[in-house]
Coordinates of C-alpha atoms and ligand atoms in Angstrom, one line a residue:
X1 CA 23.7 -6.0 -20.0
X2 CA 22.0 -2.9 -21.8
X3 CA 18.5 -5.3 -22.3
X4 CA 16.1 -3.0 -21.8
X5 CA 14.8 0.3 -22.5
X6 CA 16.2 3.3 -20.2
X7 CA 14.4 5.3 -17.9
X8 CA 16.7 8.4 -16.5
X9 CA 16.0 10.0 -12.9
X10 CA 16.1 13.3 -12.7
X11 CA 18.6 14.6 -10.4
X12 CA 18.8 13.4 -7.2
X13 CA 15.5 11.6 -7.4
X14 CA 16.9 8.8 -7.2
X15 CA 18.2 8.7 -3.6
X16 CA 15.3 6.9 -2.6
X17 CA 15.4 3.9 -4.3
X18 CA 19.0 3.8 -3.6
X19 CA 17.3 2.7 -0.3
X20 CA 15.7 0.2 -1.5
X21 CA 12.3 1.7 -1.8
X22 CA 10.4 0.3 -4.6
X23 CA 8.8 3.0 -6.0
X24 CA 9.8 5.4 -8.8
X25 CA 7.0 8.0 -9.2
X26 CA 6.3 10.4 -12.7
X27 CA 7.5 13.3 -10.3
X28 CA 11.3 11.8 -10.3
X29 CA 11.2 10.8 -14.0
X30 CA 13.1 12.7 -16.5
X31 CA 13.4 10.9 -19.7
X32 CA 11.0 8.0 -21.0
X33 CA 11.8 5.9 -23.9
X34 CA 10.3 6.4 -27.1
X35 CA 7.7 3.1 -27.8
X36 CA 7.4 2.6 -24.1
X37 CA 4.2 -0.2 -23.9
X38 CA 2.7 -0.2 -19.6
X39 CA 3.8 -4.0 -18.7
X40 CA 6.7 -3.7 -20.3
X41 CA 10.7 -4.3 -17.8
X42 CA 12.7 -1.2 -18.2
X43 CA 16.2 -0.3 -16.6
X44 CA 16.7 3.1 -14.5
X45 CA 18.9 5.0 -14.1
X46 CA 20.9 7.8 -12.5
X47 CA 20.8 11.8 -14.1
X48 CA 24.3 10.4 -14.4
X49 CA 23.7 7.1 -16.3
X50 CA 24.5 4.5 -13.6
X51 CA 22.0 1.9 -13.8
X52 CA 19.8 1.3 -9.9
X53 CA 17.9 -1.4 -11.7
X54 CA 15.0 -2.7 -13.2
X55 CA 11.4 -3.0 -13.2
X56 CA 7.5 -2.8 -14.5
X57 CA 6.9 0.2 -16.5
X58 CA 3.5 1.5 -15.7
X59 CA 1.6 4.7 -16.6
X60 CA 0.8 6.8 -13.4
X61 CA 2.3 8.4 -10.6
X62 CA 3.9 5.9 -9.5
X63 CA 5.5 4.9 -13.0
X64 CA 8.1 2.0 -12.5
X65 CA 7.9 -0.7 -9.9
X66 CA 11.4 -2.4 -8.9
X67 CA 12.4 -6.2 -9.7
X68 CA 15.7 -5.6 -9.5
X69 CA 18.6 -3.6 -7.4
X70 CA 21.9 -2.9 -8.9
X71 CA 21.4 -6.2 -11.5
X72 CA 18.9 -5.7 -15.0
X73 CA 19.2 -9.8 -14.8
X74 CA 16.9 -10.6 -17.5
X75 CA 13.3 -11.2 -15.6
X76 CA 12.4 -14.2 -16.4
X77 CA 11.8 -18.0 -15.0
X78 CA 14.4 -18.1 -12.7
X79 CA 13.7 -15.0 -11.1
X80 CA 10.2 -16.6 -10.4
X81 CA 11.9 -19.6 -9.1
X82 CA 14.6 -18.1 -7.0
X83 CA 11.8 -15.4 -5.7
X84 CA 8.9 -17.6 -5.2
X85 CA 11.2 -20.1 -3.3
X86 CA 12.1 -17.5 -1.1
X87 CA 8.5 -16.6 -0.4
X88 CA 7.9 -20.1 -0.2
X89 CA 11.3 -20.7 3.0
X90 CA 10.1 -17.8 4.7
X91 CA 6.3 -19.4 5.6
X92 CA 7.7 -22.6 5.8
X93 CA 10.0 -21.4 8.7
X94 CA 6.9 -19.2 9.8
X95 CA 5.1 -23.2 10.4
X96 CA 2.3 -22.0 8.3
X97 CA 1.7 -25.3 6.1
X98 CA 1.3 -28.0 8.8
X99 CA -1.7 -30.2 9.0
X100 CA -3.9 -28.4 10.9
X101 CA -3.3 -24.9 8.3
X102 CA -3.2 -24.4 5.1
X103 CA -4.6 -21.4 4.0
X104 CA -1.4 -18.3 4.1
X105 CA -0.1 -16.1 2.2
X106 CA 2.4 -16.9 0.1
X107 CA 3.4 -13.7 -1.8
X108 CA 2.3 -10.2 -0.7
X109 CA 3.9 -7.6 -2.5
X110 CA 6.7 -5.5 -1.6
X111 CA 7.3 -7.3 1.2
X112 CA 8.4 -10.2 -1.2
X113 CA 10.1 -8.6 -3.2
X114 CA 7.6 -8.6 -6.5
X115 CA 6.2 -5.7 -6.1
X116 CA 2.4 -6.2 -8.1
X117 CA 1.5 -9.6 -6.9
X118 CA -0.3 -11.0 -3.8
X119 CA -0.4 -15.3 -4.2
X120 CA -2.7 -16.7 -1.4
X121 CA -2.7 -20.5 -1.0
X122 CA -6.1 -22.6 0.5
X123 CA -4.1 -26.3 0.5
X124 CA -3.2 -27.5 -3.5
X125 CA -5.0 -23.8 -5.6
X126 CA -2.7 -20.5 -5.7
X127 CA -4.9 -17.7 -6.2
X128 CA -2.9 -15.8 -7.4
X129 CA -3.9 -11.5 -8.2
X130 CA -2.0 -9.4 -11.0
X131 CA -2.3 -5.9 -9.2
X132 CA 0.1 -4.3 -12.9
X133 CA 0.0 -4.7 -15.9
X134 CA 3.8 -6.3 -15.7
X135 CA 2.6 -8.7 -13.2
X136 CA 0.0 -9.8 -15.3
X137 CA 2.0 -10.2 -17.9
X138 CA 4.3 -12.8 -16.2
X139 CA 1.0 -15.2 -15.0
X140 CA 2.0 -17.8 -17.3
X141 CA 5.5 -17.9 -16.0
X142 CA 4.5 -17.4 -11.9
X143 CA 1.3 -20.0 -12.3
X144 CA 3.9 -23.0 -14.2
X145 CA 6.6 -22.3 -11.7
X146 CA 4.4 -22.6 -8.2
X147 CA 2.9 -26.2 -9.5
X148 CA 7.4 -25.8 -9.7
X149 CA 8.4 -25.8 -6.6
X150 CA 9.3 -28.7 -4.3
X151 CA 7.4 -29.0 -1.4
X152 CA 4.9 -26.3 -2.5
X153 CA 2.2 -29.0 -3.6
X154 CA 0.3 -26.3 -5.5
X155 CA -2.5 -28.5 -8.6
X156 CA -4.6 -25.4 -9.6
X157 CA -3.6 -22.0 -10.2
X158 CA -6.7 -19.9 -10.5
X159 CA -5.5 -16.3 -12.1
X160 CA -7.8 -13.7 -10.2
X161 CA -7.5 -9.9 -12.0
X162 CA -10.1 -8.6 -13.3
X163 CA -10.8 -5.9 -10.5
X164 CA -7.2 -5.2 -9.4
X165 CA -5.7 -4.1 -12.7
X166 CA -5.4 -0.3 -13.6
X167 CA -9.1 -0.4 -15.5
X168 CA -7.7 2.5 -18.2
X169 CA -4.6 -0.8 -19.3
X170 CA -7.7 -2.1 -21.5
X171 CA -6.0 -6.1 -20.5
X172 CA -9.6 -6.7 -20.2
X173 CA -7.8 -9.9 -17.8
X174 CA -10.8 -12.4 -17.1
X175 CA -10.4 -14.5 -13.7
X176 CA -9.8 -18.7 -14.2
X177 CA -8.0 -22.0 -14.2
X178 CA -5.0 -21.0 -15.6
X179 CA -3.8 -24.6 -14.2
X180 CA -5.9 -27.0 -13.0
X181 CA -9.4 -27.0 -12.3
X182 CA -11.7 -26.9 -9.3
X183 CA -10.7 -29.5 -6.2
X184 CA -13.0 -28.4 -4.1
X185 CA -12.1 -25.8 -1.5
X186 CA -12.5 -26.5 2.5
X187 CA -8.7 -24.3 4.4
X188 CA -7.3 -25.5 7.2
X189 CA -7.0 -22.3 9.6
X190 CA -5.8 -22.8 13.3
X191 CA -7.6 -26.9 13.1
X192 CA -10.9 -24.6 11.6
X193 CA -12.3 -25.4 8.5
X194 CA -13.7 -22.2 6.1
X195 CA -14.7 -23.1 2.8
X196 CA -12.9 -20.6 0.7
X197 CA -14.5 -19.5 -2.1
X198 CA -12.7 -18.2 -4.9
X199 CA -14.8 -18.1 -7.6
X200 CA -17.1 -15.3 -6.2
X201 CA -15.8 -14.4 -2.9
X202 CA -13.7 -11.1 -2.3
X203 CA -10.1 -10.7 -3.1
X204 CA -8.7 -14.3 -3.2
X205 CA -11.8 -16.1 -1.1
X206 CA -10.6 -15.1 2.7
X207 CA -8.8 -13.3 5.4
X208 CA -5.6 -15.0 6.0
X209 CA -4.1 -11.6 7.7
X210 CA -6.8 -12.2 10.1
X211 CA -5.7 -15.4 11.1
X212 CA -3.8 -15.0 14.2
X213 CA -5.7 -11.9 15.9
X214 CA -8.6 -13.8 15.6
X215 CA -6.8 -16.8 17.7
X216 CA -6.4 -14.3 19.6
X217 CA -9.8 -13.8 20.4
X218 CA -10.6 -17.2 20.9
X219 CA -9.1 -16.8 24.7
X220 CA -10.9 -13.8 25.0
X221 CA -14.2 -15.5 23.9
X222 CA -15.4 -18.3 27.0
X223 CA -18.9 -17.6 28.8
X224 CA -19.2 -14.3 26.6
X225 CA -21.8 -13.1 24.2
X226 CA -19.8 -12.0 21.1
X227 CA -20.8 -10.0 18.6
X228 CA -18.9 -10.3 15.5
X229 CA -19.7 -6.8 13.0
X230 CA -18.8 -7.3 9.3
X231 CA -17.8 -11.2 9.7
X232 CA -17.9 -11.7 5.5
X233 CA -17.1 -15.7 5.8
X234 CA -17.5 -15.4 9.4
X235 CA -13.9 -15.8 10.7
X236 CA -14.2 -14.6 13.5
X237 CA -17.4 -16.0 14.5
X238 CA -15.7 -20.2 14.3
X239 CA -13.2 -19.1 16.7
X240 CA -15.3 -17.7 19.0
X241 CA -17.4 -20.3 18.6
X242 CA -14.2 -23.1 19.5
X243 CA -13.7 -20.2 22.0
X244 CA -16.2 -21.4 24.6
X245 CA -18.5 -18.1 24.1
X246 CA -22.2 -18.5 25.3
X247 CA -23.4 -16.3 21.8
X248 CA -22.5 -15.4 18.9
X249 CA -23.6 -13.3 16.6
X250 CA -22.5 -12.8 12.8
X251 CA -23.7 -9.2 11.0
X252 CA -23.1 -8.8 7.2
X253 CA -24.7 -6.4 4.4
X254 CA -23.8 -8.6 1.9
X255 CA -26.4 -11.6 2.1
X256 CA -24.0 -13.5 0.1
X257 CA -21.6 -13.0 3.5
X258 CA -23.9 -14.0 5.9
X259 CA -24.8 -17.6 3.8
X260 CA -21.0 -18.2 4.5
X261 CA -20.4 -17.3 7.7
X262 CA -23.2 -20.0 8.8
X263 CA -21.7 -22.8 6.3
X264 CA -18.7 -22.7 8.2
X265 CA -20.1 -22.7 12.4
X266 CA -22.3 -25.6 10.5
X267 CA -19.6 -27.2 9.3
X268 CA -17.8 -26.9 12.0
X269 CA -19.9 -27.1 14.9
X270 CA -23.5 -28.6 13.1
X271 CA -26.0 -28.5 15.7
X272 CA -24.9 -26.0 17.3
X273 CA -27.5 -23.2 17.9
X274 CA -24.9 -20.2 19.9
X275 CA -24.8 -19.2 16.6
X276 CA -27.0 -16.7 14.2
X277 CA -26.8 -14.7 11.4
X278 CA -27.7 -11.6 9.8
X279 CA -27.9 -10.0 6.7
X280 CA -28.0 -6.5 7.8
X281 CA -25.6 -2.6 7.4
X282 CA -23.5 -2.3 9.9
X283 CA -24.7 1.1 11.3
X284 CA -27.9 0.2 11.8
X285 CA -27.2 -2.7 13.7
X286 CA -25.6 -0.9 16.1
X287 CA -28.2 1.6 16.5
X288 CA -31.4 -0.5 17.3
X289 CA -28.5 -3.1 19.2
X290 CA -29.7 -2.7 23.1
X291 CA -27.1 -1.7 25.8
X292 CA -25.0 -4.2 28.0
X293 CA -26.5 -6.8 24.8
X294 CA -23.0 -8.2 24.0
X295 CA -19.5 -8.5 25.9
X296 CA -17.4 -9.0 22.8
X297 CA -17.3 -6.8 20.1
X298 CA -15.3 -7.8 16.5
X299 CA -15.5 -4.6 14.4
X300 CA -13.3 -5.1 10.7
X301 CA -14.7 -3.2 8.4
X302 CA -13.1 -3.0 5.1
X303 CA -10.8 -0.3 3.8
X304 CA -13.4 3.0 4.3
X305 CA -10.3 4.6 2.7
X306 CA -8.7 2.8 -1.1
X307 CA -7.6 6.7 -1.6
X308 CA -6.0 9.1 0.1
X309 CA -9.0 11.6 -0.5
X310 CA -11.0 9.9 1.0
X311 CA -10.1 9.9 4.6
X312 CA -11.7 12.2 6.5
X313 CA -15.0 10.7 5.7
X314 CA -13.4 7.3 6.6
X315 CA -11.7 8.7 9.7
X316 CA -15.3 9.6 10.4
X317 CA -16.9 6.2 9.5
X318 CA -14.6 4.7 12.4
X319 CA -15.3 6.8 15.0
X320 CA -18.6 6.6 14.6
X321 CA -18.8 2.4 14.5
X322 CA -16.2 2.5 17.6
X323 CA -18.8 5.3 19.5
X324 CA -21.7 3.1 18.9
X325 CA -19.4 -0.4 20.4
X326 CA -18.2 1.6 23.3
X327 CA -21.6 3.4 24.2
X328 CA -23.9 0.1 24.4
X329 CA -21.2 -3.0 25.4
X330 CA -21.5 -4.8 28.0
X331 CA -19.3 -3.4 31.7
X332 CA -16.7 -5.9 31.7
X333 CA -16.2 -5.8 27.6
X334 CA -14.1 -6.8 25.0
X335 CA -14.5 -4.3 21.7
X336 CA -11.5 -5.9 19.2
X337 CA -11.7 -3.0 16.6
X338 CA -9.5 -2.9 12.9
X339 CA -9.2 -0.8 9.9
X340 CA -7.7 -3.2 7.0
X341 CA -7.1 1.2 5.3
X342 CA -3.9 1.7 3.7
X343 CA -4.7 5.8 4.0
X344 CA -5.1 5.6 7.3
X345 CA -2.3 5.7 9.5
X346 CA -1.6 3.8 13.0
X347 CA -1.9 6.6 14.9
X348 CA -5.3 8.6 12.5
X349 CA -7.1 4.7 13.6
X350 CA -5.5 5.7 17.2
X351 CA -6.8 8.9 17.5
X352 CA -10.4 8.3 15.8
X353 CA -11.1 5.1 18.2
X354 CA -9.6 7.3 21.2
X355 CA -12.2 10.0 20.2
X356 CA -14.8 7.2 20.0
X357 CA -14.5 6.6 23.6
X358 CA -13.9 9.8 25.3
X359 CA -17.2 10.3 23.8
X360 CA -18.9 7.4 25.6
X361 CA -17.2 9.1 29.3
X362 CA -16.5 5.2 29.6
X363 CA -13.1 3.8 31.3
X364 CA -11.0 2.0 28.6
X365 CA -7.9 0.4 28.6
X366 CA -5.9 -0.8 25.6
X367 CA -4.7 -4.2 26.1
X368 CA -2.8 -5.4 22.6
X369 CA -2.1 -3.2 19.1
X370 CA -2.9 -6.3 16.5
X371 CA -1.2 -6.0 13.1
X372 CA -0.6 -8.2 10.3
X373 CA 1.3 -12.0 10.7
X374 CA 3.9 -11.9 9.4
X375 CA 2.7 -13.9 5.7
X376 CA 2.0 -10.3 5.5
X377 CA 5.3 -9.0 5.8
X378 CA 6.8 -5.3 5.1
X379 CA 10.4 -4.5 3.2
X380 CA 11.5 -2.1 6.4
X381 CA 12.5 0.3 3.1
X382 CA 8.6 0.1 2.5
X383 CA 6.7 1.4 4.9
X384 CA 3.5 1.5 2.6
X385 CA 3.0 -2.1 3.4
X386 CA 1.8 -2.0 6.6
X387 CA -1.8 -1.8 6.3
X388 CA -3.3 -4.2 8.7
X389 CA -3.7 -2.3 11.8
X390 CA -6.0 -3.2 14.8
X391 CA -6.8 -2.7 19.2
X392 CA -7.8 -5.2 21.6
X393 CA -9.9 -2.8 24.3
X394 CA -10.8 -3.4 28.1
X395 CA -14.3 -1.4 28.1
X396 CA -15.8 -0.7 32.7
Ligands
LIG401 N1 -14.2 -10.1 9.7 C1 -14.4 -10.6 8.1 C2 -13.5 -9.6 6.8 C3 -14.4 -8.5 6.7 S1 -14.0 -7.6 5.3 C4 -12.8 -11.1 8.2 O1 -12.6 -11.8 9.1 O2 -12.9 -12.5 7.4 C5 -15.3 -6.5 5.8 C6 -16.7 -6.6 5.1 O3 -17.7 -6.4 5.5 C7 -17.8 -7.1 3.6 O4 -17.8 -9.3 3.4 C8 -18.9 -7.1 2.8 O5 -19.9 -7.7 2.9 C9 -18.7 -5.9 4.6 N2 -19.5 -4.8 4.7 C10 -19.3 -3.4 3.3 N3 -20.4 -2.7 4.7 C11 -21.2 -3.1 5.5 C12 -22.1 -2.4 6.3 N4 -22.6 -0.7 6.3 N5 -22.9 -3.3 6.6 C13 -22.3 -4.0 6.9 N6 -21.2 -5.3 7.2 C14 -20.6 -4.7 5.9

């Protein structure tokens, strides 16, 4: 079978692909076929002319995102049916789909052998994000396939790729429903309700990746005064309320986020006056807050380093916010601290937190080391898929 144009690699540059790493870097390419368009499916051949597999072509440092290894079978609706069904089977076996939980990540890019594709499910709506031109061109097949998978029960598919596709590709994607329409947006996570705004919210509208870490926080909350910094939709705040916190303060620089947090707390705990939300800059808030005001602090900032070039400043940012927390948290306090920057390694993050702790001179112990949940799987051949890192610390 030889249906797709072929890219030829330089000698010896097929090694990582033979170990199923899903990216072909531009430096590995010996020759490109003529008239290739971004998003085309291409075959990848070794210098010796052997077929390695097929993938989506793109301009940039990652030239091909591999879809199949050892086969050039078409990328069609059978392909997506097989991969999406497998993704759904895994989520089902993880027991993430229950009457009290219907928000989860169905597809996590390379971790589900679908590079360039992210799909979050909220009840009967799937929010699809393409990160590659190739997946952008597959959006209709993907949407249709989603509605056909037995028991997945997706009836609306919202496409949201305006900010995730490479700008230079000039694809001009529109955020819109591909199938169905708005049908309410309250999702359940571990028995708590959340209003999810995929139309206006960040990413797909909610951060499902903190589900298990929020659950853990719930068990630390009883009787504690909680500060949820970078609260976004108030996920951690709602769990802290259920866990019996004596007060919960939520902070985000976005007024819209603060509004979402208030609404979510109100929906789960109406007329409960333990909660207050503030629209303020985190660095300001931490600088102004009093010593011993909080017994439990959550620091879950946005990715400080979106690219490797921003790494140094990102590490300074992590050190600064953690130093403020160590300086002010009450004795016997618990700090939940996170980094979701893929460019920051687990060791680098830990070193930044260690430096902040040392600066405060307090006795600090690690109670838990946290990561992303199982619906954000990491292909063992693609360690770059690991991005969420967290520590739960006991501060004396
Ligand atoms: N903890 C949240 C996710 C946090 S996302 C959850 O569990 O869902 C990061 C949030 O940080 C965003 O809502 C963004 O508005 C906010 N943010 C970014 N910069 C900020 C700053 N300097 N001060 C306060 N909030 C900030």
